[in-house]
Structure formats: structure tokens, C-alpha cells
DNA sequence: CTAAATCCTCTAGTGACTAGAGGAGCAAGC
DNA sequence: GCTTGCTCCTCTAGTCACTAGAGGATTTAG
């Protein structure tokens, strides 16, 4: 079909192929581009994005960094630094250390949480709600000996899709 | 001023006073009301909300539950159950246990994260970015021995206001 | 040629708030 | 009565990192 001198663009992938190769979902790739984590991409005549190996690696980098909980600002900085191999890696180190500190802080907070929840649950004698220690503990903050700030949030995992039933929002409004 | 038979509404608080008493911020109280965590509230002639001791206690309950990371759906359920003291507390127990399980899951995930970040940071010899293990580890997922799902997210704490500089969104758009 | 798959852009939704605009009520001091 | 300053009201929009879906264009396979 094609002679040897033709250059097949065999390393240029569509967004779907790039998604499969990098493990980042298609809409997320577009979102990252919009957020400035990817450089402006070449397009086909039909306006479709094209990804080379470098972009796919960049996406994998982003994905791994996200799995480690770096936020997009930090990832932007890391990507920028990655482009300057001769600079000192002090900044890289600082970003990673900051993240590590944050993770340790959160572990400590969650352990305090765990302890309090565990106490609560253990104290429950499975009787009437009126006597329930769980409710009582929640109602009266002074019962609890742990006073940590938690910044805890039940968050959807970035890599576990977690099917959720489409619940109707019951937002009541005051009638007027 | 007022004779003994007049009934001063001394236990009816304004939203600001309720906020100070419960530790929940004013806009958050209004948000909770809109979200259906508080019953419809009486108002003054001037349309201002009035809170009695029961409502303040309810707010403190919500606050403590939020500090323990219960989401608003769980809190709605707990508040509902709290209103039926003669029922079995099995459901309360289940909600608290589910939360405990989730917290433990997140602690485990964060510990795996911590280990990987720690390895990364330790491996960095503070030289050139080109040789930086942190960047390298991020770029190549196969380097890492920890493969946990993290559902981790750098989240703003509900009780630590965390002043953030008002950054301009740099959202670039493709020129066309 | 058609049908299916993939792609495009754009808008809106998630959770649990937070920030701010623009206006109204209310108590104290003059 | 009037002003000042505080608190309150409603409403909209923003946060973060996506996700879902509409409505249409393009590409590929049969």
C-alpha cells in the first residue's frame, strides 16, 4: 500500500487511544487541556486532537500525581519543572514534601476520628435510640475527648467510578 | 420595663446568636435549613429567623457529626432517628459503623500514599531535576510498588477557614 | 450508502459550603 | 425624627476536579 518513504503517523493517537494508553478518561483529558496541563494540541483537518507519545506520558504523569493527591496547581508546577532538567530539584522536593506533610496531617486527623467513632460504636448497647450513646455523643460535643480539625470529606475516588443512584434533589423552598 | 407577666423571648435567638452558640456559621445555618436539616423556622415580623434551644442543639449535633465526616444524607438520617427515642438504634449503629469502615479504608489508603511519597522524597538526592527520583517516579508508574485507590482530595477544612489568595482563573481557550 | 463509533463544543451537575451584591430591619445616640 | 452602624434578608456565583449529557460533525466498517 504505502511505500517506504511515506511517513505514516503511527505514533499519533486519537483522544480515545490516548485515553486507553494513559488511563485518563476522554473528558478528563479535554478538561486537563482546558486547565492548561497540556500544551496546545495539533488537530486533524476534521478538528480532532492528536496525541504523540510525549503527551501520553504527560497524561500518565498527571494521573499518577493525581493518585498521590497532588492538586492541579501542584501538578502544573511539577510539569513545568520537569521541562527544565538542569535546574535544581529543590522545588520539586518542596512540593512533594508539602504533600507528604499534608498526608500525614490527614492520617493523624483520621486516626483521631477513628478513635472517636470506635468509642461511640463500642459504647452502643444496641437498645433504644433514647439510650443510644452514638446519638448522645453526637448531641453533646463535651462527651468526646478528641478535638481535632478533620477537613475530612467523603469524596468520590478519581479511579473508582462508583455508581450512584440518580436521586432527586428534595430541596424544599419556603413557600411565600 | 416589662412586668413579670410579659413573656420575654429570652430563649429565642437571632441567627447570629445561634451561630455563636452552636459554632456553625451564619451562611452555613441558612444552607442547612435550605438542605432540610432544620425544620421550618418561625420568623419575626421583620422576617428574621428565630432559634430556640432545641434548634441550637440540633445545630451543634450537625456540627459534631460533620466534624466526624458524616455527609448530610447520613446526618439527615441520624436526626430523623434521634426524633424516635423508642426505636431500636440498629440503624444508628449501622450508619456509624459504615462511617468507621470508611474512615479506616481512607486511613489505609493514605498510609500507602504516605509510604510512596516518603520513598519518593527520600530517594531525591537534591541534584538536577533531570536525575530527580520524584519526577521519575511520577513519570513512570511502574516504579512504584503501591497501587491503592486513594480517593484522596486536598479539601478545605470545615472548621479551619484557610485564607486563600484570590487567584484569577487563567483558563485559556483555543483561539478560532 | 448507511450505520455505528468516535469525536467536537457547550452547559450543567456533584458536595458542602463560601463570598459578595443589593437591599431591608432595628437599636442606640443625637 | 434622623442618622449611623450593625445585623439580617434573598439571590447568584464561585470553589475543586471532574462527570454527564445534549446536539451535532466526522470518520470508519460493512
Short mmCIF file of C-alpha atoms in Angstrom, two decimals, chain A:
data_model
loop_
_atom_site.label_atom_id
_atom_site.label_comp_id
_atom_site.label_asym_id
_atom_site.label_seq_id
_atom_site.Cartn_x
_atom_site.Cartn_y
_atom_site.Cartn_z
CA UNK A 1 0.00 0.00 0.00
CA UNK A 2 2.34 2.67 1.22
CA UNK A 3 5.90 2.84 0.01
CA UNK A 4 8.78 3.10 2.43
CA UNK A 5 9.24 6.83 2.04
CA UNK A 6 5.73 7.75 3.15
CA UNK A 7 5.56 8.74 6.81
CA UNK A 8 2.67 7.01 8.47
CA UNK A 9 1.55 8.94 11.59
CA UNK A 10 1.53 5.69 13.50
CA UNK A 11 2.57 7.36 16.78
CA UNK A 12 -0.18 9.96 16.63
CA UNK A 13 -3.17 8.83 18.59
CA UNK A 14 -6.74 9.94 18.75
CA UNK A 15 -8.06 11.11 22.11
CA UNK A 16 -9.71 7.72 22.70
CA UNK A 17 -6.47 5.84 22.04
CA UNK A 18 -4.56 8.29 24.23
CA UNK A 19 -7.13 7.71 26.96
CA UNK A 20 -6.65 3.95 26.77
CA UNK A 21 -2.87 4.32 26.69
CA UNK A 22 -2.65 6.74 29.61
CA UNK A 23 -5.50 5.57 31.78
CA UNK A 24 -7.06 9.04 31.81
CA UNK A 25 -10.65 9.28 30.63
CA UNK A 26 -11.52 11.16 27.46
CA UNK A 27 -13.50 14.04 29.06
CA UNK A 28 -10.81 14.34 31.71
CA UNK A 29 -8.14 14.74 29.04
CA UNK A 30 -10.13 17.56 27.50
CA UNK A 31 -10.58 19.06 30.94
CA UNK A 32 -6.82 18.92 31.56
CA UNK A 33 -6.18 20.63 28.26
CA UNK A 34 -8.62 23.40 29.15
CA UNK A 35 -6.97 23.68 32.56
CA UNK A 36 -3.61 24.26 30.92
CA UNK A 37 -1.96 20.99 31.92
CA UNK A 38 -1.37 20.04 28.30
CA UNK A 39 0.19 22.27 25.65
CA UNK A 40 -1.95 23.32 22.67
CA UNK A 41 -2.51 20.19 20.63
CA UNK A 42 -2.29 19.72 16.90
CA UNK A 43 -5.55 18.81 15.21
CA UNK A 44 -6.55 16.89 12.14
CA UNK A 45 -8.37 18.54 9.24
CA UNK A 46 -11.56 17.38 10.93
CA UNK A 47 -10.62 19.23 14.14
CA UNK A 48 -9.73 16.12 16.11
CA UNK A 49 -6.97 16.23 18.65
CA UNK A 50 -3.77 14.28 18.04
CA UNK A 51 -1.56 12.90 20.79
CA UNK A 52 2.04 11.75 20.48
CA UNK A 53 3.99 9.62 22.94
CA UNK A 54 5.18 12.66 24.87
CA UNK A 55 1.59 13.74 25.52
CA UNK A 56 0.56 10.25 26.57
CA UNK A 57 3.47 10.16 29.02
CA UNK A 58 2.46 13.58 30.28
CA UNK A 59 -1.05 12.26 30.88
CA UNK A 60 0.29 9.25 32.75
CA UNK A 61 2.40 11.60 34.86
CA UNK A 62 -0.65 13.66 35.69
CA UNK A 63 -2.65 10.58 36.51
CA UNK A 64 -0.05 9.23 38.87
CA UNK A 65 0.35 12.60 40.54
CA UNK A 66 -3.43 12.82 40.98
CA UNK A 67 -3.44 9.35 42.51
CA UNK A 68 -0.93 10.69 45.01
CA UNK A 69 -3.32 13.52 45.77
CA UNK A 70 -1.40 16.43 44.27
CA UNK A 71 -3.79 19.16 43.20
CA UNK A 72 -3.75 20.58 39.72
CA UNK A 73 -1.75 23.64 40.75
CA UNK A 74 0.98 21.42 42.15
CA UNK A 75 0.90 19.25 39.04
CA UNK A 76 1.17 22.30 36.82
CA UNK A 77 4.27 23.31 38.77
CA UNK A 78 5.75 19.82 38.61
CA UNK A 79 5.20 19.61 34.86
CA UNK A 80 6.82 22.97 34.42
CA UNK A 81 9.83 21.87 36.45
CA UNK A 82 10.01 18.58 34.56
CA UNK A 83 10.68 20.63 31.44
CA UNK A 84 13.89 22.06 32.93
CA UNK A 85 16.09 19.04 33.66
CA UNK A 86 19.14 21.14 34.57
CA UNK A 87 17.51 23.12 37.33
CA UNK A 88 17.87 22.10 40.94
CA UNK A 89 15.14 19.84 42.14
CA UNK A 90 14.68 21.76 45.37
CA UNK A 91 11.28 22.99 44.30
CA UNK A 92 10.16 19.53 43.28
CA UNK A 93 11.30 18.29 46.62
CA UNK A 94 9.42 21.04 48.41
CA UNK A 95 6.17 20.25 46.61
CA UNK A 96 6.49 16.54 47.38
CA UNK A 97 7.38 17.21 51.00
CA UNK A 98 4.45 19.56 51.41
CA UNK A 99 2.20 16.85 50.10
CA UNK A 100 3.74 14.30 52.45
CA UNK A 101 3.21 16.62 55.40
CA UNK A 102 -0.39 17.14 54.40
CA UNK A 103 -0.97 13.40 54.04
CA UNK A 104 0.50 12.80 57.49
CA UNK A 105 -1.68 15.54 58.95
CA UNK A 106 -4.73 13.92 57.44
CA UNK A 107 -3.75 10.49 58.68
CA UNK A 108 -3.42 11.88 62.19
CA UNK A 109 -6.80 13.60 61.94
CA UNK A 110 -8.45 10.47 60.60
CA UNK A 111 -6.96 8.37 63.38
CA UNK A 112 -8.47 10.69 65.95
CA UNK A 113 -11.75 10.37 64.10
CA UNK A 114 -11.42 6.62 64.03
CA UNK A 115 -10.84 6.53 67.77
CA UNK A 116 -13.90 8.63 68.48
CA UNK A 117 -16.11 6.70 66.12
CA UNK A 118 -14.84 3.45 67.55
CA UNK A 119 -15.61 4.57 71.08
CA UNK A 120 -19.06 5.67 70.00
CA UNK A 121 -19.84 2.43 68.27
CA UNK A 122 -18.48 0.29 71.09
CA UNK A 123 -20.48 2.20 73.68
CA UNK A 124 -23.72 1.46 71.86
CA UNK A 125 -25.57 -1.33 73.63
CA UNK A 126 -27.99 -1.88 70.74
CA UNK A 127 -31.02 -0.86 72.69
CA UNK A 128 -33.37 2.08 72.28
CA UNK A 129 -32.32 5.22 70.44
CA UNK A 130 -33.24 7.13 73.58
CA UNK A 131 -30.33 5.48 75.36
CA UNK A 132 -28.02 5.35 72.37
CA UNK A 133 -24.51 6.50 73.10
CA UNK A 134 -23.89 7.29 69.45
CA UNK A 135 -26.69 9.82 69.32
CA UNK A 136 -25.74 11.10 72.73
CA UNK A 137 -22.12 11.60 71.78
CA UNK A 138 -23.09 13.41 68.63
CA UNK A 139 -25.51 15.62 70.51
CA UNK A 140 -23.07 16.58 73.21
CA UNK A 141 -19.66 17.56 72.00
CA UNK A 142 -18.29 17.69 75.53
CA UNK A 143 -18.57 13.92 75.76
CA UNK A 144 -15.78 13.48 73.34
CA UNK A 145 -12.14 13.66 74.24
CA UNK A 146 -10.87 14.13 70.71
CA UNK A 147 -10.87 17.62 69.32
CA UNK A 148 -9.04 17.54 66.05
CA UNK A 149 -9.76 19.51 62.98
CA UNK A 150 -10.51 16.98 60.34
CA UNK A 151 -11.03 18.62 56.98
CA UNK A 152 -12.45 15.26 56.14
CA UNK A 153 -14.83 14.87 53.31
CA UNK A 154 -16.45 11.81 51.81
CA UNK A 155 -15.02 12.23 48.35
CA UNK A 156 -15.61 10.27 45.17
CA UNK A 157 -12.49 8.37 44.15
CA UNK A 158 -10.87 9.51 40.92
CA UNK A 159 -10.36 5.95 39.75
CA UNK A 160 -13.33 4.05 41.15
CA UNK A 161 -16.38 5.16 39.13
CA UNK A 162 -18.82 4.36 41.98
CA UNK A 163 -22.28 4.03 40.50
CA UNK A 164 -24.66 6.26 42.35
CA UNK A 165 -28.45 6.21 42.02
CA UNK A 166 -29.78 9.36 40.38
CA UNK A 167 -31.55 10.83 43.36
CA UNK A 168 -33.99 13.66 43.00
CA UNK A 169 -32.89 16.73 44.93
CA UNK A 170 -35.51 17.32 47.62
CA UNK A 171 -34.55 21.00 48.09
CA UNK A 172 -37.54 22.47 49.76
CA UNK A 173 -38.15 26.15 49.47
CA UNK A 174 -40.06 28.34 51.86
CA UNK A 175 -43.48 29.00 50.35
CA UNK A 176 -44.21 32.67 50.06
#
